[in-house]
Short mmCIF file of C-alpha atoms in Angstrom, two decimals:
data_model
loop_
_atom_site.label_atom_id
_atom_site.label_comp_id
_atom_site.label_asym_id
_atom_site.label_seq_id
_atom_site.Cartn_x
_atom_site.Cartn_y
_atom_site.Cartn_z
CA UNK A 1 -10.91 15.89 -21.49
CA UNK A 2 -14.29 16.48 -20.69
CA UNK A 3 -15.28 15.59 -16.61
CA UNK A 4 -17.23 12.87 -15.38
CA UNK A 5 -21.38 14.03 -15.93
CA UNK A 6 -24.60 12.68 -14.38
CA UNK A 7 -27.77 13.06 -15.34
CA UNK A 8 -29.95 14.31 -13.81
CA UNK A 9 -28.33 16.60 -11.13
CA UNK A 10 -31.70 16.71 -8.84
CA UNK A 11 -34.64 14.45 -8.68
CA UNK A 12 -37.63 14.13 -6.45
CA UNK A 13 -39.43 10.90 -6.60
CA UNK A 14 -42.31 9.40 -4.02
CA UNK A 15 -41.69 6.22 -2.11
CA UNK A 16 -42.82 2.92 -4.42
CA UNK A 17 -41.43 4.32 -7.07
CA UNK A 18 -38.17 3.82 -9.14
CA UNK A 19 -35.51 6.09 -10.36
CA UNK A 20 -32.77 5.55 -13.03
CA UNK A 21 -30.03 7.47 -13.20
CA UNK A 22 -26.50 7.78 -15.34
CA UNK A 23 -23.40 8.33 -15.45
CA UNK A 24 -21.26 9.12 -18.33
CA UNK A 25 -17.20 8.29 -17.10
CA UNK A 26 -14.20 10.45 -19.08
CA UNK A 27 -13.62 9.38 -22.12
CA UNK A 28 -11.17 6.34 -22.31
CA UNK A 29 -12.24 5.24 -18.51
CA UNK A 30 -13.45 1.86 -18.50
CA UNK A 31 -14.54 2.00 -14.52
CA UNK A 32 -17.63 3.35 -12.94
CA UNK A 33 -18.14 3.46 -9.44
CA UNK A 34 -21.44 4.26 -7.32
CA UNK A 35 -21.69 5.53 -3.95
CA UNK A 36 -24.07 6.73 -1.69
CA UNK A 37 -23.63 9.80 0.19
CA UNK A 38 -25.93 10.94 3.50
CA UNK A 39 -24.85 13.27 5.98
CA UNK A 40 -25.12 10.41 8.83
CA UNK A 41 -23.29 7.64 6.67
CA UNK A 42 -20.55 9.19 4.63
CA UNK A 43 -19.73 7.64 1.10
CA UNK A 44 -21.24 4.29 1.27
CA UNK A 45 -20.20 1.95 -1.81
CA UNK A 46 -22.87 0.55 -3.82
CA UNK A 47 -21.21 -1.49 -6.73
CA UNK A 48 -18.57 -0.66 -9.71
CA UNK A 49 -18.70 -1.92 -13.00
CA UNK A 50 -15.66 -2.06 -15.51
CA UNK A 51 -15.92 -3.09 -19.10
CA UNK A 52 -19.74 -3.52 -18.46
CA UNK A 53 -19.18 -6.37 -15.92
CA UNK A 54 -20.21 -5.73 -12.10
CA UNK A 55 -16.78 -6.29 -10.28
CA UNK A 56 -17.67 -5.25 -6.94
CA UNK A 57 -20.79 -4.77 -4.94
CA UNK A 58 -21.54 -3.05 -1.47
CA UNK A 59 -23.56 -3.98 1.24
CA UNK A 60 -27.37 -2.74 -0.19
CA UNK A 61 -30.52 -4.55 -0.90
CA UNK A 62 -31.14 -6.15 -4.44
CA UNK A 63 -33.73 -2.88 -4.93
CA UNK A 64 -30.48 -0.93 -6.03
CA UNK A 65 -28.79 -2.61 -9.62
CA UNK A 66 -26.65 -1.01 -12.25
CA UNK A 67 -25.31 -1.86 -15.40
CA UNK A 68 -22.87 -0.91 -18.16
CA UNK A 69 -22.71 -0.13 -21.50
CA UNK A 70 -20.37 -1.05 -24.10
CA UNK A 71 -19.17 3.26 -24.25
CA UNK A 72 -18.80 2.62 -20.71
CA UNK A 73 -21.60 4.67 -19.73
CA UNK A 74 -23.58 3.58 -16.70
CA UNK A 75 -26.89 3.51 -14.56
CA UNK A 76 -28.16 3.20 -12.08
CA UNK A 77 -31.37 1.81 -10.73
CA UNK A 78 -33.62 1.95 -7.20
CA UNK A 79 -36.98 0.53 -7.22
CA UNK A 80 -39.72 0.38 -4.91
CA UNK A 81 -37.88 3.59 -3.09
CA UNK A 82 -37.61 4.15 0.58
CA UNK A 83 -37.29 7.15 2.37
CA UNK A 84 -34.19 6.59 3.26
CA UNK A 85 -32.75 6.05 -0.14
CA UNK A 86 -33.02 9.79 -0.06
CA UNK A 87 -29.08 10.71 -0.75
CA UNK A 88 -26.54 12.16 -3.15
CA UNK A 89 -25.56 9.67 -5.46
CA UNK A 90 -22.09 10.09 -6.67
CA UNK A 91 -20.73 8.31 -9.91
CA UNK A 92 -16.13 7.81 -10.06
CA UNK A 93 -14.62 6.96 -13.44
CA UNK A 94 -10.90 5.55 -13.28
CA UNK A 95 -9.11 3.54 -15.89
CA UNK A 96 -9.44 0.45 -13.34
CA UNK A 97 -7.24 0.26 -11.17
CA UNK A 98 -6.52 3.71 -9.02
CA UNK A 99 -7.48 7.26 -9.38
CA UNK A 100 -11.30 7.80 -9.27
CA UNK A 101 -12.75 10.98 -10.71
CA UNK A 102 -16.00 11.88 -9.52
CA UNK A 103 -19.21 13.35 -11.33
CA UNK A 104 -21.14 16.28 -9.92
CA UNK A 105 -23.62 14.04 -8.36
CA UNK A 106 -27.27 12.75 -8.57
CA UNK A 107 -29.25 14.48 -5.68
CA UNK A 108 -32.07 12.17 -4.78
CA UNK A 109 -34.74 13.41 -2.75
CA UNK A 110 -37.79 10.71 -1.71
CA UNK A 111 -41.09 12.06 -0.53
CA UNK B 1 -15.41 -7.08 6.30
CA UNK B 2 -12.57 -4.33 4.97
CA UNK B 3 -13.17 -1.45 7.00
CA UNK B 4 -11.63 2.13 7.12
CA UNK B 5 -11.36 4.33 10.46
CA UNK B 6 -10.74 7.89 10.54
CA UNK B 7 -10.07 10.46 13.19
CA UNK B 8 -10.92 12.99 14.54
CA UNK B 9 -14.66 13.65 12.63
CA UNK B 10 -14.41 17.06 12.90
CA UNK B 11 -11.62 19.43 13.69
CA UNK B 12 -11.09 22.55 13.86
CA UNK B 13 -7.95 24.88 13.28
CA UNK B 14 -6.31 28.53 13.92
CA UNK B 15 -5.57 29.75 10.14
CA UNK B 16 -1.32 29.00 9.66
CA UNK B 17 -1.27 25.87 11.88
CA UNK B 18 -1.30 22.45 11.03
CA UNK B 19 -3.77 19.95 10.80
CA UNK B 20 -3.47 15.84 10.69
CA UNK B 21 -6.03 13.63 10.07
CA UNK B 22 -5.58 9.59 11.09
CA UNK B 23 -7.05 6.44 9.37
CA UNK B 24 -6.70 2.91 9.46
CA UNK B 25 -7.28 0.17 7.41
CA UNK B 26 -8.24 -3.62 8.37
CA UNK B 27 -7.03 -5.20 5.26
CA UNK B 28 -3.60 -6.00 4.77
CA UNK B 29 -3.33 -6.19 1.30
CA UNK B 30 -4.72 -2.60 0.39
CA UNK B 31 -1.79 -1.07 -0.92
CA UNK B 32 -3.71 1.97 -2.72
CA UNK B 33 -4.60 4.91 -0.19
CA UNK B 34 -6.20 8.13 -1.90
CA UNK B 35 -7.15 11.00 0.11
CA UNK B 36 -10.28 13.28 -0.88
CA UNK B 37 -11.32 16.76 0.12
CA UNK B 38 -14.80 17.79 -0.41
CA UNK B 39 -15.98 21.37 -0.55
CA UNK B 40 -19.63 22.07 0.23
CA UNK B 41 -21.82 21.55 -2.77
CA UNK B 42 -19.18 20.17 -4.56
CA UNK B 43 -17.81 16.74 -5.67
CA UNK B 44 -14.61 15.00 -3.80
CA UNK B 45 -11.99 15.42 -5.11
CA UNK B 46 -8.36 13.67 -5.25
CA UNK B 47 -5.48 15.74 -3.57
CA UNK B 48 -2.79 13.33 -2.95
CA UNK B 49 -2.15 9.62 -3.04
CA UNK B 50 0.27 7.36 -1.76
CA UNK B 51 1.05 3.49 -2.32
CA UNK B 52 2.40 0.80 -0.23
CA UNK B 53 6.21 0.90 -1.88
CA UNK B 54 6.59 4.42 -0.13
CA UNK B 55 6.42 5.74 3.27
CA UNK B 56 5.95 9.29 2.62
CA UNK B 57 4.70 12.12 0.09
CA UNK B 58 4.61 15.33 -0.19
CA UNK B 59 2.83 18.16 -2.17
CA UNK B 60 3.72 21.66 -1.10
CA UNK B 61 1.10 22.13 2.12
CA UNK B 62 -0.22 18.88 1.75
CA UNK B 63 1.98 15.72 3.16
CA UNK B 64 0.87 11.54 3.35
CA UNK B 65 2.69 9.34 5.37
CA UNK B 66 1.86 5.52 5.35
CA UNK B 67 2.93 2.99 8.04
CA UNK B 68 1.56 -0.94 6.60
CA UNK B 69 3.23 -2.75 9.63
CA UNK B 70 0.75 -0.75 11.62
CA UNK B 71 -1.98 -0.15 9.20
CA UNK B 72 -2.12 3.58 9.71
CA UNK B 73 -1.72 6.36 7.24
CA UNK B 74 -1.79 10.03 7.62
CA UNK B 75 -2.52 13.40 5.86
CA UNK B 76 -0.56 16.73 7.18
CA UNK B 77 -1.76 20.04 6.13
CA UNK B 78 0.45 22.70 6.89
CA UNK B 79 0.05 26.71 6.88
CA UNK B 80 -3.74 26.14 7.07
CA UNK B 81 -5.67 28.62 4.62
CA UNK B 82 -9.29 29.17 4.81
CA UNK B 83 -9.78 27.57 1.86
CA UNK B 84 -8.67 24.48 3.50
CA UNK B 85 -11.91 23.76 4.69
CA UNK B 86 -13.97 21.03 3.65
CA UNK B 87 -14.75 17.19 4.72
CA UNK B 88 -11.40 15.01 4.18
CA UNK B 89 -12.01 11.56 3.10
CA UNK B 90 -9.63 8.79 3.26
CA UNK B 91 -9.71 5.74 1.16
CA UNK B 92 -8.06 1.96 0.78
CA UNK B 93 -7.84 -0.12 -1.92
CA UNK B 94 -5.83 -3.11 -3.35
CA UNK B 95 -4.94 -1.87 -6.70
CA UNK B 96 -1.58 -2.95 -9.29
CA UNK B 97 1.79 -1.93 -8.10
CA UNK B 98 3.37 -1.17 -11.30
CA UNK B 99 1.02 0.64 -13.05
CA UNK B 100 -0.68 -2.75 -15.01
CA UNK B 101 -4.09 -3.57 -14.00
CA UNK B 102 -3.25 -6.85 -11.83
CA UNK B 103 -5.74 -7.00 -9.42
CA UNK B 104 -8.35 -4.71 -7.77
CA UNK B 105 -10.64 -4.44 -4.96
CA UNK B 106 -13.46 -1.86 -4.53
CA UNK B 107 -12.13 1.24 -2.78
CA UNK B 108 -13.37 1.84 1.02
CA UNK B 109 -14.00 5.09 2.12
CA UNK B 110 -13.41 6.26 5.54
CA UNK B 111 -16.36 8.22 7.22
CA UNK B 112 -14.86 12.12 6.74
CA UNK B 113 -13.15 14.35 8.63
CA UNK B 114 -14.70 17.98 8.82
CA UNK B 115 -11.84 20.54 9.12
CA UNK B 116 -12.72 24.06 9.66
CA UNK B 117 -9.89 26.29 9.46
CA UNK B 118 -10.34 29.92 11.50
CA UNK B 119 -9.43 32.88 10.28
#
């Protein structure tokens, strides 16, 4: 089966402005997971979504939302960005309910 | 809040010895604990897993142990390689027991654990 692929694998984006980015999970996963990774803070969880209902949600502002599609694809969405949203963003597909498999990764860079 | 410890953050080792790396876990019911490595440049990446019906695995070099009364668990790398290195992450969850989605709880990450093994 075909890995776990984001899109796009860099972006660089000036603060006030928004970013979208996706996820597409292995086929026949119905989870996606987001997390946020900087050096300081480690894998930080933002929120995973599983048969294109949010289940879970971390601990960040309301300027970070996601959402699910019915061939479980996913995105992700920061608006009004900060320079500190300025991360790898990591997508995890699992069936639901153990193993995650992550993508490659979403490097963010805000300027 | 569930939270995840893990020790040490960084540690370093003589190629061919061993290396353990410590978490613990604040929520009782996690019974779900993955453990990640994470080569630079690269995505993490599973490398063993253990669940709360077993005390112990083991997969050639690589060994989990998992103690719930005291909410610790473990991984044991033996006959360190440099290849070895990378940033460890641990992780807790509350996830099914017999394989049938029954419940589930977002998976917490520990902050890392940086091994460098020496040639």
């Amino acid at each position: 089966k075909a890995g776990v692929t984001q899109t796009p694998r860099y972006l660089i984006k000036t603060r006030g402005q928004q970013v979208t980015l996706s996820c597409s999970p292995i086929s026949g996963h119905r989870s996606v997971s987001w997390y946020q990774q900087t050096p300081g803070q480690g894998l930080q969880f933002l929120f995973e979504y599983f048969s294109e209902t949010q289940r879970n949600k971390g601990n960040f502002p309301g300027r970070f939302s996601g959402r699910q599609f019915s061939n479980s694809r996913s995105e992700m969405n920061v608006s009004t960005l900060e320079l500190g949203d300025s991360a790898l963003y990591l997508c995890a597909s699992s069936l639901g309910y153990d193993t995650q498999y992550f993508g490659p990764g979403t490097r963010l860079t805000v300027l | 809040g569930e939270n995840v410890e893990q020790h040490p953050s960084t540690l370093s080792v003589q190629e061919g010895d061993s290396a353990v790396i410590k978490c613990t876990y604040s929520d009782s019911a996690s019974n779900y604990f993955p453990w990640y490595k994470q080569e630079l440049g690269k995505r993490p990446q599973l490398i063993i897993d253990i669940r709360s019906n077993v005390g112990e695995k083991k997969d050639q070099r690589i060994a989990v142990t998992l103690n719930k009364t005291a909410k610790h668990f473990s991984l044991h790398i033996t006959e360190t390689q440099p290849e070895d290195s990378a940033v460890y992450f641990c992780a807790a969850s509350i996830c099914c027991s017999n394989g049938m989605k029954t419940s589930y709880d977002k998976v917490i990450f520990g902050p890392g654990t940086s091994l460098s093994v020496i040639p």
